[in-house]
Amino acid sequence: ASMMEANEAVVQNLREQVSGLEADLVAAKRSVDGIAQQADLSTQEAARLEVEREHALSSLAAKKSSAEESISVIKQQRDDGLLRLDEADVVIADLNEQLESLQAQATG
């Protein structure tokens, strides 16, 4: 009978160990599920940030392009202005020569 009792004690002990391991396993699965959920959220967040980054880069590129266009227009206007100044200088020089010539004739 004592052999039978010893066996029952061993079986009971093993059952308790199995039960404990099963509880550990359930806890571990919960933990892994939690980690997987965190990873999903992190992945979604990373994707969202990537989209925001792409938008920001594209917006910057558009602003840069627009600024470069403005600069180009301003340079063109400056060049046109300088050209007109040069033309005006030539006209003024011509008029001065004519004026001097007329004055010379008047006094001569």
Coordinates of N, CA and C in Angstrom, one line a residue:
A1 N 0.8 -1.2 0.0 CA 0.0 0.0 0.0 C 0.9 1.2 0.0
S2 N 2.0 1.2 0.7 CA 2.8 2.4 0.8 C 3.4 2.7 -0.5
M3 N 3.7 1.6 -1.4 CA 4.2 1.8 -2.7 C 3.2 2.6 -3.5
M4 N 1.9 2.2 -3.4 CA 0.8 2.9 -4.1 C 0.7 4.3 -3.7
E5 N 0.8 4.6 -2.4 CA 0.8 6.0 -1.9 C 1.9 6.8 -2.4
A6 N 3.1 6.2 -2.4 CA 4.3 6.9 -3.0 C 4.1 7.3 -4.4
N7 N 3.5 6.3 -5.2 CA 3.2 6.6 -6.6 C 2.2 7.7 -6.8
E8 N 1.2 7.7 -5.9 CA 0.2 8.7 -6.0 C 0.8 10.1 -5.6
A9 N 1.7 10.1 -4.7 CA 2.4 11.4 -4.3 C 3.2 11.9 -5.5
V10 N 3.9 11.0 -6.1 CA 4.7 11.4 -7.3 C 3.8 12.0 -8.4
V11 N 2.7 11.2 -8.7 CA 1.7 11.6 -9.7 C 1.2 13.0 -9.4
Q12 N 0.8 13.2 -8.1 CA 0.2 14.5 -7.6 C 1.2 15.6 -7.8
N13 N 2.5 15.3 -7.5 CA 3.6 16.3 -7.6 C 3.8 16.7 -9.1
L14 N 3.8 15.6 -9.9 CA 3.9 15.9 -11.4 C 2.7 16.7 -11.9
R15 N 1.5 16.4 -11.4 CA 0.4 17.1 -11.9 C 0.5 18.6 -11.5
E16 N 1.0 18.9 -10.3 CA 1.1 20.3 -9.8 C 2.2 21.0 -10.7
Q17 N 3.3 20.2 -11.0 CA 4.3 20.8 -11.8 C 3.8 21.2 -13.2
V18 N 3.0 20.2 -13.8 CA 2.4 20.5 -15.1 C 1.5 21.7 -15.1
S19 N 0.7 21.7 -14.0 CA -0.3 22.8 -13.8 C 0.4 24.1 -13.7
G20 N 1.5 24.1 -13.0 CA 2.4 25.4 -12.8 C 3.0 25.8 -14.2
L21 N 3.5 24.8 -14.9 CA 4.1 25.0 -16.2 C 3.0 25.6 -17.2
E22 N 1.8 25.0 -17.1 CA 0.7 25.5 -18.0 C 0.4 26.9 -17.7
A23 N 0.3 27.3 -16.4 CA 0.1 28.7 -16.0 C 1.2 29.6 -16.6
D24 N 2.5 29.1 -16.4 CA 3.6 29.9 -16.9 C 3.5 30.1 -18.4
L25 N 3.0 29.0 -19.1 CA 2.9 29.1 -20.6 C 1.8 30.1 -21.0
V26 N 0.7 30.1 -20.3 CA -0.4 31.0 -20.5 C 0.2 32.5 -20.3
A27 N 0.9 32.7 -19.3 CA 1.5 34.0 -19.0 C 2.5 34.4 -20.1
A28 N 3.3 33.4 -20.5 CA 4.3 33.7 -21.5 C 3.6 34.1 -22.8
K29 N 2.5 33.3 -23.2 CA 1.7 33.6 -24.4 C 1.2 35.0 -24.4
R30 N 0.6 35.4 -23.2 CA 0.0 36.7 -23.0 C 1.1 37.8 -23.2
S31 N 2.3 37.5 -22.7 CA 3.4 38.4 -22.8 C 3.8 38.6 -24.2
V32 N 3.9 37.5 -24.9 CA 4.3 37.5 -26.4 C 3.3 38.2 -27.2
D33 N 2.0 38.0 -26.9 CA 0.9 38.7 -27.6 C 1.0 40.2 -27.4
G34 N 1.3 40.6 -26.1 CA 1.5 42.0 -25.8 C 2.7 42.6 -26.6
I35 N 3.8 41.9 -26.6 CA 5.0 42.3 -27.4 C 4.6 42.4 -28.9
A36 N 3.9 41.5 -29.4 CA 3.5 41.5 -30.8 C 2.6 42.7 -31.1
Q37 N 1.7 43.0 -30.2 CA 0.8 44.1 -30.3 C 1.7 45.4 -30.3
Q38 N 2.6 45.5 -29.4 CA 3.5 46.7 -29.3 C 4.3 46.8 -30.7
A39 N 4.8 45.7 -31.2 CA 5.5 45.7 -32.4 C 4.6 46.2 -33.6
D40 N 3.4 45.7 -33.6 CA 2.4 46.2 -34.6 C 2.2 47.7 -34.5
L41 N 2.0 48.2 -33.3 CA 1.8 49.6 -33.1 C 3.1 50.4 -33.5
S42 N 4.2 49.9 -33.2 CA 5.5 50.5 -33.6 C 5.6 50.6 -35.1
T43 N 5.2 49.5 -35.7 CA 5.3 49.4 -37.2 C 4.4 50.4 -37.8
Q44 N 3.1 50.5 -37.3 CA 2.2 51.5 -37.8 C 2.7 52.9 -37.6
E45 N 3.3 53.1 -36.4 CA 3.8 54.5 -36.1 C 5.0 54.8 -37.1
A46 N 5.8 53.8 -37.3 CA 6.9 54.0 -38.3 C 6.4 54.3 -39.7
A47 N 5.4 53.6 -40.1 CA 4.8 53.8 -41.4 C 4.2 55.2 -41.5
R48 N 3.5 55.6 -40.4 CA 2.9 57.0 -40.4 C 4.0 58.0 -40.5
L49 N 5.1 57.9 -39.7 CA 6.2 58.8 -39.7 C 6.8 58.9 -41.1
E50 N 7.0 57.7 -41.7 CA 7.5 57.7 -43.1 C 6.7 58.5 -44.1
V51 N 5.4 58.3 -43.9 CA 4.4 59.1 -44.8 C 4.6 60.6 -44.5
E52 N 4.6 61.0 -43.2 CA 4.8 62.4 -42.9 C 6.1 62.9 -43.4
R53 N 7.2 62.1 -43.3 CA 8.5 62.5 -43.8 C 8.4 62.7 -45.3
E54 N 7.8 61.8 -46.1 CA 7.6 62.0 -47.5 C 6.9 63.3 -47.9
H55 N 5.8 63.5 -47.1 CA 5.0 64.8 -47.3 C 5.9 66.0 -47.1
A56 N 6.6 66.0 -46.0 CA 7.5 67.1 -45.7 C 8.6 67.3 -46.7
L57 N 9.2 66.2 -47.2 CA 10.2 66.3 -48.2 C 9.6 66.9 -49.5
S58 N 8.4 66.4 -49.9 CA 7.8 66.8 -51.1 C 7.4 68.3 -51.0
S59 N 6.9 68.7 -49.8 CA 6.6 70.1 -49.6 C 7.8 71.0 -49.7
L60 N 8.9 70.5 -49.1 CA 10.2 71.3 -49.1 C 10.6 71.4 -50.6
A61 N 10.5 70.3 -51.3 CA 11.0 70.3 -52.7 C 10.2 71.4 -53.5
A62 N 8.9 71.4 -53.3 CA 8.0 72.3 -54.0 C 8.4 73.8 -53.6
K63 N 8.6 74.0 -52.3 CA 9.0 75.4 -51.9 C 10.3 75.8 -52.5
K64 N 11.2 74.8 -52.5 CA 12.6 75.1 -53.1 C 12.4 75.5 -54.5
S65 N 11.7 74.7 -55.2 CA 11.4 74.9 -56.7 C 10.8 76.2 -56.9
S66 N 9.8 76.6 -56.1 CA 9.1 77.9 -56.2 C 10.1 79.0 -55.9
A67 N 10.9 78.9 -54.9 CA 11.9 79.9 -54.6 C 12.9 80.1 -55.7
E68 N 13.4 78.9 -56.3 CA 14.3 79.0 -57.4 C 13.7 79.7 -58.6
E69 N 12.4 79.4 -58.8 CA 11.7 80.1 -59.9 C 11.6 81.6 -59.7
S70 N 11.3 82.0 -58.4 CA 11.3 83.4 -58.1 C 12.6 84.1 -58.3
I71 N 13.7 83.4 -57.9 CA 15.0 83.9 -58.0 C 15.3 84.1 -59.5
S72 N 15.0 83.2 -60.3 CA 15.2 83.2 -61.7 C 14.5 84.4 -62.3
V73 N 13.2 84.7 -61.9 CA 12.5 85.8 -62.4 C 13.1 87.1 -62.0
I74 N 13.5 87.2 -60.7 CA 14.2 88.4 -60.2 C 15.5 88.7 -60.9
K75 N 16.3 87.6 -61.2 CA 17.5 87.8 -61.9 C 17.3 88.3 -63.3
Q76 N 16.2 87.8 -64.0 CA 15.9 88.2 -65.3 C 15.5 89.7 -65.3
Q77 N 14.7 90.1 -64.3 CA 14.2 91.5 -64.2 C 15.4 92.4 -63.9
R78 N 16.4 91.9 -63.1 CA 17.6 92.7 -62.8 C 18.4 92.9 -64.1
D79 N 18.6 91.7 -64.9 CA 19.3 91.8 -66.1 C 18.7 92.8 -67.1
D80 N 17.3 92.7 -67.2 CA 16.6 93.6 -68.1 C 16.8 95.0 -67.7
G81 N 16.7 95.3 -66.3 CA 16.9 96.6 -65.8 C 18.3 97.2 -66.1
L82 N 19.3 96.3 -65.9 CA 20.7 96.7 -66.2 C 20.9 97.0 -67.7
L83 N 20.2 96.2 -68.6 CA 20.3 96.4 -70.0 C 19.7 97.8 -70.4
R84 N 18.5 98.1 -69.7 CA 17.8 99.4 -70.0 C 18.7 100.5 -69.5
L85 N 19.4 100.4 -68.4 CA 20.3 101.4 -67.9 C 21.4 101.7 -68.9
D86 N 22.0 100.6 -69.4 CA 23.1 100.7 -70.4 C 22.5 101.5 -71.6
E87 N 21.3 101.1 -72.1 CA 20.7 101.8 -73.2 C 20.5 103.3 -72.9
A88 N 20.0 103.5 -71.7 CA 19.8 104.9 -71.3 C 21.1 105.7 -71.3
D89 N 22.2 105.1 -70.8 CA 23.5 105.7 -70.8 C 23.9 106.1 -72.2
V90 N 23.7 105.2 -73.1 CA 24.1 105.5 -74.5 C 23.3 106.7 -75.1
V91 N 21.9 106.7 -74.8 CA 21.1 107.7 -75.2 C 21.5 109.1 -74.6
I92 N 21.8 109.1 -73.3 CA 22.2 110.3 -72.6 C 23.5 110.8 -73.2
A93 N 24.5 109.9 -73.4 CA 25.7 110.3 -74.0 C 25.5 110.9 -75.4
D94 N 24.6 110.3 -76.2 CA 24.2 110.9 -77.5 C 23.7 112.3 -77.4
L95 N 22.7 112.4 -76.5 CA 22.0 113.7 -76.3 C 23.0 114.8 -75.8
N96 N 24.0 114.4 -74.9 CA 25.0 115.3 -74.4 C 25.9 115.8 -75.6
E97 N 26.2 114.9 -76.5 CA 27.0 115.2 -77.7 C 26.3 116.2 -78.5
Q98 N 25.0 115.9 -78.8 CA 24.2 116.8 -79.6 C 24.1 118.2 -79.0
L99 N 23.9 118.2 -77.6 CA 23.8 119.4 -76.9 C 25.1 120.2 -77.0
E100 N 26.2 119.6 -76.8 CA 27.5 120.3 -76.9 C 27.7 120.8 -78.3
S101 N 27.3 120.0 -79.3 CA 27.4 120.5 -80.7 C 26.5 121.7 -81.0
L102 N 25.3 121.7 -80.4 CA 24.4 122.8 -80.6 C 24.9 124.1 -79.9
Q103 N 25.5 123.8 -78.7 CA 26.0 125.0 -77.9 C 27.2 125.6 -78.7
A104 N 28.0 124.7 -79.2 CA 29.2 125.1 -80.0 C 28.8 126.0 -81.2
Q105 N 27.7 125.5 -81.9 CA 27.2 126.2 -83.0 C 26.6 127.6 -82.6
A106 N 25.9 127.6 -81.4 CA 25.2 128.8 -81.0 C 26.3 129.8 -80.6
T107 N 27.3 129.4 -79.9 CA 28.4 130.3 -79.5 C 29.3 130.6 -80.6
G108 N 29.4 129.7 -81.6 CA 30.3 129.9 -82.7 C 29.6 130.8 -83.7

